[in-house]
Tab-separated table of C-alpha atoms in Angstrom:
chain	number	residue	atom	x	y	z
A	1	UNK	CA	12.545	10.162	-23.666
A	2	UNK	CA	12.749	11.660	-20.245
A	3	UNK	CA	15.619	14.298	-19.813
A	4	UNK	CA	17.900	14.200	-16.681
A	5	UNK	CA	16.207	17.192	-14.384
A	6	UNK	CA	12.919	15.285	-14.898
A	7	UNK	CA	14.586	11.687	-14.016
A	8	UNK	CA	16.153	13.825	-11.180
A	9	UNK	CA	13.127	15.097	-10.033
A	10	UNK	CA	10.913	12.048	-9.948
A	11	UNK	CA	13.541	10.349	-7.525
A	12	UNK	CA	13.276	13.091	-5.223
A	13	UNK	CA	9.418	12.638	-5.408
A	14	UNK	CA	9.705	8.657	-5.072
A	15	UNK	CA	12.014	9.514	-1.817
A	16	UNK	CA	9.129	11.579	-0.613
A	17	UNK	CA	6.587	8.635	-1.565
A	18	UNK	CA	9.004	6.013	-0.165
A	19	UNK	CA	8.695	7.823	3.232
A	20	UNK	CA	5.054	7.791	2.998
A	21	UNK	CA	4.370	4.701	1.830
A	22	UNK	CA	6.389	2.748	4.702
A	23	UNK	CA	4.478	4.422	6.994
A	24	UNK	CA	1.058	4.806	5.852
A	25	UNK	CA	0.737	3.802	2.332
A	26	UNK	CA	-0.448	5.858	0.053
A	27	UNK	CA	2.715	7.093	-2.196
A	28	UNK	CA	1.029	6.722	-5.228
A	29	UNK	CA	-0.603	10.020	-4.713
A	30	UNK	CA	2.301	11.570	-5.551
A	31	UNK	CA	4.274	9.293	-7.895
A	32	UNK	CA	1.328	8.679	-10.452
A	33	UNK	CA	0.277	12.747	-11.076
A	34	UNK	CA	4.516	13.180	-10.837
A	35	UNK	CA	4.746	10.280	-13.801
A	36	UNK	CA	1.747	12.153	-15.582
A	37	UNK	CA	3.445	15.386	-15.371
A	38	UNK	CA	6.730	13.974	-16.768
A	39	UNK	CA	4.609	12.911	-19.901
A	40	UNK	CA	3.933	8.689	-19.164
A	41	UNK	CA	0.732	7.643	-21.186
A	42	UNK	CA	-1.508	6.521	-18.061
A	43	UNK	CA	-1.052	2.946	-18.414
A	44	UNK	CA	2.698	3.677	-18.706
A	45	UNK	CA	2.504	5.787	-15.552
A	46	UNK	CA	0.754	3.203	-13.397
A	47	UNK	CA	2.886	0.013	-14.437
A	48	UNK	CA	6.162	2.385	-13.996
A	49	UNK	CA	4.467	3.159	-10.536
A	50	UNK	CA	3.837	-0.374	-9.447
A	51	UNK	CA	7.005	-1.385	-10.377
A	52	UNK	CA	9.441	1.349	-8.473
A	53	UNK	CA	6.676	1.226	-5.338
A	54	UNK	CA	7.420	-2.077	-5.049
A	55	UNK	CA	11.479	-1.554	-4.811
A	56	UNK	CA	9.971	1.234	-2.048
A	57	UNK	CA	7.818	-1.211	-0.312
A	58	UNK	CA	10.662	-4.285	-0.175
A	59	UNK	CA	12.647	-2.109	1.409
A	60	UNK	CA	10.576	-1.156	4.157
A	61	UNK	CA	8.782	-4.422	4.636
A	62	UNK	CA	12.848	-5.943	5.444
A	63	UNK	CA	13.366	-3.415	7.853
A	64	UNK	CA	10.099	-4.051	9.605
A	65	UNK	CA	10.680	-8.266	9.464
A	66	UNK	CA	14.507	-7.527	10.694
A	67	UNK	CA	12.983	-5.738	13.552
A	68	UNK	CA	10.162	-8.391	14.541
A	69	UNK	CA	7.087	-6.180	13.291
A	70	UNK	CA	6.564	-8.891	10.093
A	71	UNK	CA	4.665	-12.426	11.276
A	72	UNK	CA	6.226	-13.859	7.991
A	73	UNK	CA	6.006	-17.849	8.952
A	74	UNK	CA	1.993	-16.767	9.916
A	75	UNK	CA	1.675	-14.485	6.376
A	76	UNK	CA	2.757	-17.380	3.730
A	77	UNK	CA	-0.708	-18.397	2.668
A	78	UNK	CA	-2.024	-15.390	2.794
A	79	UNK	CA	0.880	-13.687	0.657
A	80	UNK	CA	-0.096	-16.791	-1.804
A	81	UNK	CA	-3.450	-15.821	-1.311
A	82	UNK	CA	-3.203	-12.301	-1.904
A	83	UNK	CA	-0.951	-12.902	-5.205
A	84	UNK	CA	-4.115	-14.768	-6.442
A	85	UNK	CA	-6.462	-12.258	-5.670
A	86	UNK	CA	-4.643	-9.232	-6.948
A	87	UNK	CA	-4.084	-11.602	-10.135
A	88	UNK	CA	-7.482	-12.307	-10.376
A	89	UNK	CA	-8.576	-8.648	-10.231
A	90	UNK	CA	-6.572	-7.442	-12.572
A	91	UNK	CA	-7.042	-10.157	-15.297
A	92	UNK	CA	-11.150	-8.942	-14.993
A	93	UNK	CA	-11.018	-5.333	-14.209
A	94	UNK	CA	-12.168	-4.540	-17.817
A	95	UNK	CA	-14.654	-7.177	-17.392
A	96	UNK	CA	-16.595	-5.370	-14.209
A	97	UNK	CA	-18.270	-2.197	-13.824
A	98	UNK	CA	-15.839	-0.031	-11.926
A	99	UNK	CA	-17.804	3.373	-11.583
A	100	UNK	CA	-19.583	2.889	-8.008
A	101	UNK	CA	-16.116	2.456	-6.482
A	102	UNK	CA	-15.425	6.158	-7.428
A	103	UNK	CA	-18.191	6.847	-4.316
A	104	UNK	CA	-17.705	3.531	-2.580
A	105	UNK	CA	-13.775	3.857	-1.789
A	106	UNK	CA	-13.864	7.802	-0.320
A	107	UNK	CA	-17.068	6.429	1.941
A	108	UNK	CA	-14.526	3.324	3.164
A	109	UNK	CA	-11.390	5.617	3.398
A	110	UNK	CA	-13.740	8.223	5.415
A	111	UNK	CA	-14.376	5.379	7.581
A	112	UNK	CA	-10.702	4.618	8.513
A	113	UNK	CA	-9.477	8.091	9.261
A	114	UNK	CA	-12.313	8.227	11.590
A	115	UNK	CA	-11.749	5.335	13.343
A	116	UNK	CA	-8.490	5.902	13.520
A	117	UNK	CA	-8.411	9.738	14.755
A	118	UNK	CA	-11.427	8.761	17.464
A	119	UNK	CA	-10.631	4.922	18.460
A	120	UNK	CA	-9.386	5.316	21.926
A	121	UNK	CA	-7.979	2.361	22.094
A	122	UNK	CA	-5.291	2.136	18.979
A	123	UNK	CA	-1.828	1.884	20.710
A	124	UNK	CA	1.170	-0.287	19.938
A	125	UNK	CA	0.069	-3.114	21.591
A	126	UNK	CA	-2.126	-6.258	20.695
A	127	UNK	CA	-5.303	-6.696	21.501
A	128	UNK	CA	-7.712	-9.860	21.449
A	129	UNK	CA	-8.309	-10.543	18.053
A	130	UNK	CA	-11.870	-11.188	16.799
A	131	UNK	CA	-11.054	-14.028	14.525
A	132	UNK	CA	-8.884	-16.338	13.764
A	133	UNK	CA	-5.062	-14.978	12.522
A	134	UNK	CA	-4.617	-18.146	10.512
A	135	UNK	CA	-7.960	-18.900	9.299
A	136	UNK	CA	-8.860	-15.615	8.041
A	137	UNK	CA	-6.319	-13.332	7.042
A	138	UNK	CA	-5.844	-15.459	3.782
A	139	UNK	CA	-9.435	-13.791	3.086
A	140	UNK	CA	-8.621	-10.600	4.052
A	141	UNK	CA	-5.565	-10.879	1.725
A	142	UNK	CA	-7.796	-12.460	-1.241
A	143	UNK	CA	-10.145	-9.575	-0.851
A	144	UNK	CA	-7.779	-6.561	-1.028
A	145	UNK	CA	-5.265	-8.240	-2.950
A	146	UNK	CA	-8.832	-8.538	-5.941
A	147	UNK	CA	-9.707	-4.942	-5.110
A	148	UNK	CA	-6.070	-3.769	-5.734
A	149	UNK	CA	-5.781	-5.481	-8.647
A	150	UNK	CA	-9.224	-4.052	-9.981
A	151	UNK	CA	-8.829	0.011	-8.431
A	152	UNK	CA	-6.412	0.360	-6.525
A	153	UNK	CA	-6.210	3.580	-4.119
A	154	UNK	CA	-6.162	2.820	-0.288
A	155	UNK	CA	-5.124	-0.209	-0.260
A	156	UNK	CA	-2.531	0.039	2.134
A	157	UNK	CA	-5.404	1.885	4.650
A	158	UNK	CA	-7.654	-1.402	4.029
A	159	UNK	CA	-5.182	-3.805	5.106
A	160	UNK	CA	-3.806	-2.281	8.205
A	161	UNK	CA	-7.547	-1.191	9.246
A	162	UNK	CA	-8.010	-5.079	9.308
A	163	UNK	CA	-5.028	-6.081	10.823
A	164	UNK	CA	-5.940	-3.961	13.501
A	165	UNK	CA	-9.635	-4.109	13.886
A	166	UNK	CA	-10.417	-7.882	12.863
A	167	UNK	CA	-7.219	-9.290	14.453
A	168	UNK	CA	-5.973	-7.225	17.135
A	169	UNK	CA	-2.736	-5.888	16.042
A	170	UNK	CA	-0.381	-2.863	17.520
A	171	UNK	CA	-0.627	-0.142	15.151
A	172	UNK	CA	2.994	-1.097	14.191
A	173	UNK	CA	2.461	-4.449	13.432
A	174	UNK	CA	-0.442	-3.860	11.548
A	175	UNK	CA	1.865	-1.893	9.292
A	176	UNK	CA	4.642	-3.957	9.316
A	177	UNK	CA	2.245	-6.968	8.055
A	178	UNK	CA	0.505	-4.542	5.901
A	179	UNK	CA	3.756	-3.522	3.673
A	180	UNK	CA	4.467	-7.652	3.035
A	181	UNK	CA	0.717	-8.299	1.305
A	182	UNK	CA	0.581	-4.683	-0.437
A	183	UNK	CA	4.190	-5.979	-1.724
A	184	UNK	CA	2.687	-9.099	-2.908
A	185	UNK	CA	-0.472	-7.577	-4.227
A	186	UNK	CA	1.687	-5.203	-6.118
A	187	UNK	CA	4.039	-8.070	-7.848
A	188	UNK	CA	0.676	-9.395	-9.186
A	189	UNK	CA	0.208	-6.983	-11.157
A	190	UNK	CA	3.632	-6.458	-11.787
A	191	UNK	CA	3.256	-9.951	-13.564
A	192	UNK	CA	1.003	-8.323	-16.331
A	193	UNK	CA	2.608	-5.363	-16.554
A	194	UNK	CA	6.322	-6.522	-17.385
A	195	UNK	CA	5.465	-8.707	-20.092
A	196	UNK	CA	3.407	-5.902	-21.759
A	197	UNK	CA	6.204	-3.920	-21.940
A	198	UNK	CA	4.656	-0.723	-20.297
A	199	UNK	CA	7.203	-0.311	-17.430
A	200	UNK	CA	9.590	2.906	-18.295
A	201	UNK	CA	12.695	1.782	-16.686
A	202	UNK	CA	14.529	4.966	-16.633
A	203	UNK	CA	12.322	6.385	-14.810
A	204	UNK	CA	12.293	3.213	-12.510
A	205	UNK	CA	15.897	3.228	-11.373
A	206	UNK	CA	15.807	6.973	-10.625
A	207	UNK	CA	13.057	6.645	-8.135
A	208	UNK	CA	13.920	3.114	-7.073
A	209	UNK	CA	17.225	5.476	-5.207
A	210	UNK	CA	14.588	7.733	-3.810
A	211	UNK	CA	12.403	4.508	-2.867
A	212	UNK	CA	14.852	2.805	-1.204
A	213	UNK	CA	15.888	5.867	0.726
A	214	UNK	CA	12.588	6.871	1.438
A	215	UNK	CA	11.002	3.099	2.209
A	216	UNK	CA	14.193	2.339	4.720
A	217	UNK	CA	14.079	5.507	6.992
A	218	UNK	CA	10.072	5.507	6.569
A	219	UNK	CA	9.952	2.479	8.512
A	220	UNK	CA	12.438	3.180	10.911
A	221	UNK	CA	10.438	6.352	11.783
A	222	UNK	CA	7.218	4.163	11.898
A	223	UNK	CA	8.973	1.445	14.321
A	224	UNK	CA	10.543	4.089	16.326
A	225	UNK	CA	7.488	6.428	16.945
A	226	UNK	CA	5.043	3.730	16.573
A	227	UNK	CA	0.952	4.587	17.163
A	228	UNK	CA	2.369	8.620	17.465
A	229	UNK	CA	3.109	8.755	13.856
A	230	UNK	CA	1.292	6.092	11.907
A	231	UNK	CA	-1.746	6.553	13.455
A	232	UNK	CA	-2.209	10.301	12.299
A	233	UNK	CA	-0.073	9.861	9.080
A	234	UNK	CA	-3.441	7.183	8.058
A	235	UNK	CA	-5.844	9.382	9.223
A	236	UNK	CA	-4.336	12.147	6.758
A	237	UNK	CA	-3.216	9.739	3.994
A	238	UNK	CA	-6.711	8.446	3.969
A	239	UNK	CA	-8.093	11.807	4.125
A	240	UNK	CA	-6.662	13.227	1.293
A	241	UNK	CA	-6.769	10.113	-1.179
A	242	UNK	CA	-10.589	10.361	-0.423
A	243	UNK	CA	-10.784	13.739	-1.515
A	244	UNK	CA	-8.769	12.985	-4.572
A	245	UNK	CA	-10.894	10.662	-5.837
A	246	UNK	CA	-13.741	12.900	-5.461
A	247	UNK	CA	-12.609	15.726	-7.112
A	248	UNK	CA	-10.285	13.600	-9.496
A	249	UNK	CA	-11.997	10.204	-9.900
């Protein structure tokens, strides 16, 4: 049973995550070790993580549709897509061998801060994109969506590298479209994880406050600083999740 200052606590850290994770993904840095440290057996701690990012992450992905950044009518087979994929992943993660994403993952995150601190071109605006919005996001949703539901960390760095290097889109955009499939790729597991019974809801609803704080004026600073913010928030984000799963694997 948690007692109120640690309920207390872990909304002001899913505020802080919230923030984070509307702009750049990557709250779970903070909210799983914070669930850990408030005593959540690890599968507890992950499903109670999923479940108030995704509160975090509706809220921000609204705010970002309400204010254009969000091609939803473009997005609905890949958000079907990317529900299957994540689905599919996490149904045969104990199935796979896991271990060589421990060095795989920091290499690819490595790769997106760079090309995101030394692209010259990253801006707010869209570029030509190299293939086909409709054709192949749907794959680039399948593919992270199977990876998130098998590991996990960066995903939110893996989608809106692709948005922006595969199909052309503003930084903003790319982040905008990013929070809708992480949302959907989180559900998915969300579907395995409910039934189970390992979601902790008080802990839920006291960060689901901090969340919804967090996810609504995360994206608001995102849309209104655009490139200027996101772009160096990823470059960090993906940064220091590559160290963590160095040191901490």
């Amino acid at each position: 049973m948690l007692d109120p200052i640690t309920l207390v606590a872990l909304g002001g850290v899913g505020l802080l995550a919230g923030f984070v994770d509307a702009v750049a993904g990557g709250g779970g840095m903070l909210t799983v070790p914070a669930l850990l440290s408030a005593g959540l057996p690890p599968i507890a701690a992950l499903a109670t993580n999923k479940m108030q990012s995704v509160i975090g992450t509706t809220m921000a992905t609204y705010t970002y549709w309400r204010k254009g950044f969000v091609s939803l009518k473009a997005l609905v087979p890949s958000i079907a897509v990317t529900y299957a994929g994540s689905l599919i992943g996490a149904l045969t993660v104990k199935q796979i061998d896991t271990t060589f994403l421990n060095l795989a993952v920091p290499v690819a995150l490595i790769g997106v801060a760079l090309y995101f601190l030394f692209s010259p071109n990253l801006s707010d605006a869209d570029r030509t994109s190299r293939l086909a919005f409709p054709k192949w996001v749907p794959l680039l949703g399948f593919v992270v969506g199977f990876y998130d539901g098998v590991f996990g960390p960066g995903t939110g760095s893996f989608f809106t590298i692709g948005f922006v290097l595969l199909f052309g889109l503003g930084v903003t955009r790319a982040a905008g479209n990013t929070k809708l499939l992480n949302l959907t790729s989180n559900l998915a597991a969300l579907t395995i994880f409910i039934p189970s019974g390992d979601v902790v809801w008080p802990a839920v609803m006291c960060m689901a406050v901090g969340q919804i704080i967090g996810g609504y004026v995360g994206a608001h600073a995102g849309i209104r600083f655009g490139a200027k913010l996101i772009r160096p928030l990823v470059v960090v984000i993906s940064i220091a999740m590559a160290i963590k799963l160095i040191v901490w694997p």
